[in-house]
GROMACS .gro file of C-alpha atoms in nm:
model
   68
    1UNK     CA    1   5.286  -1.360  10.866
    2UNK     CA    2   5.125  -1.523  11.211
    3UNK     CA    3   4.813  -1.769  11.210
    4UNK     CA    4   4.506  -1.660  11.435
    5UNK     CA    5   4.353  -1.972  11.538
    6UNK     CA    6   4.007  -2.006  11.772
    7UNK     CA    7   4.065  -2.242  12.114
    8UNK     CA    8   3.726  -2.419  12.260
    9UNK     CA    9   3.678  -2.064  12.429
   10UNK     CA   10   3.632  -1.898  12.091
   11UNK     CA   11   3.922  -1.659  12.161
   12UNK     CA   12   4.214  -1.619  11.939
   13UNK     CA   13   4.555  -1.679  12.055
   14UNK     CA   14   4.930  -1.675  11.834
   15UNK     CA   15   5.103  -1.948  11.653
   16UNK     CA   16   5.396  -1.992  11.829
   17UNK     CA   17   5.589  -1.937  11.494
   18UNK     CA   18   5.458  -1.624  11.462
   19UNK     CA   19   5.519  -1.510  11.791
   20UNK     CA   20   5.851  -1.592  11.663
   21UNK     CA   21   5.890  -1.417  11.360
   22UNK     CA   22   5.769  -1.091  11.576
   23UNK     CA   23   6.007  -1.145  11.870
   24UNK     CA   24   6.303  -1.217  11.581
   25UNK     CA   25   6.419  -0.881  11.543
   26UNK     CA   26   6.389  -0.704  11.876
   27UNK     CA   27   6.661  -1.031  11.979
   28UNK     CA   28   6.893  -0.951  11.700
   29UNK     CA   29   6.882  -0.648  11.839
   30UNK     CA   30   6.931  -0.699  12.171
   31UNK     CA   31   7.210  -0.902  12.081
   32UNK     CA   32   7.405  -0.651  11.835
   33UNK     CA   33   7.353  -0.453  12.103
   34UNK     CA   34   7.527  -0.662  12.365
   35UNK     CA   35   7.804  -0.755  12.078
   36UNK     CA   36   7.876  -0.368  12.032
   37UNK     CA   37   7.913  -0.247  12.446
   38UNK     CA   38   8.144  -0.573  12.482
   39UNK     CA   39   8.296  -0.445  12.157
   40UNK     CA   40   8.392  -0.120  12.340
   41UNK     CA   41   8.448  -0.250  12.646
   42UNK     CA   42   8.758  -0.450  12.532
   43UNK     CA   43   8.903  -0.118  12.372
   44UNK     CA   44   8.874   0.115  12.694
   45UNK     CA   45   9.038  -0.241  12.887
   46UNK     CA   46   9.280  -0.237  12.645
   47UNK     CA   47   9.377   0.133  12.518
   48UNK     CA   48   9.455   0.120  12.874
   49UNK     CA   49   9.712  -0.090  12.874
   50UNK     CA   50  10.075   0.081  12.851
   51UNK     CA   51  10.142   0.143  12.487
   52UNK     CA   52  10.432  -0.128  12.492
   53UNK     CA   53  10.221  -0.357  12.589
   54UNK     CA   54   9.969  -0.289  12.352
   55UNK     CA   55  10.258  -0.314  12.112
   56UNK     CA   56  10.397  -0.669  12.147
   57UNK     CA   57   9.964  -0.789  12.122
   58UNK     CA   58   9.971  -0.636  11.803
   59UNK     CA   59   9.719  -0.338  11.912
   60UNK     CA   60   9.697  -0.110  11.645
   61UNK     CA   61   9.741   0.310  11.717
   62UNK     CA   62   9.400   0.382  11.579
   63UNK     CA   63   9.100   0.296  11.477
   64UNK     CA   64   8.917   0.332  11.125
   65UNK     CA   65   8.492   0.467  11.110
   66UNK     CA   66   8.400   0.046  11.101
   67UNK     CA   67   8.571   0.033  11.406
   68UNK     CA   68   8.867  -0.216  11.156
   0.00000   0.00000   0.00000
């Protein structure tokens, strides 16, 4: 819940704690999206390696639905 306060001029402003709460969810979504993008890029890069190299580093031959 955001707190509203009034300054000397009578204008209301959101408290910093309220603004942080409002921005937390979009920030977490952005972080999750970046993490997923990096994971896909890494998988593409490793999948482009020769099968012998993938075998040497222990890379699985296929993924399950959840990416593990």
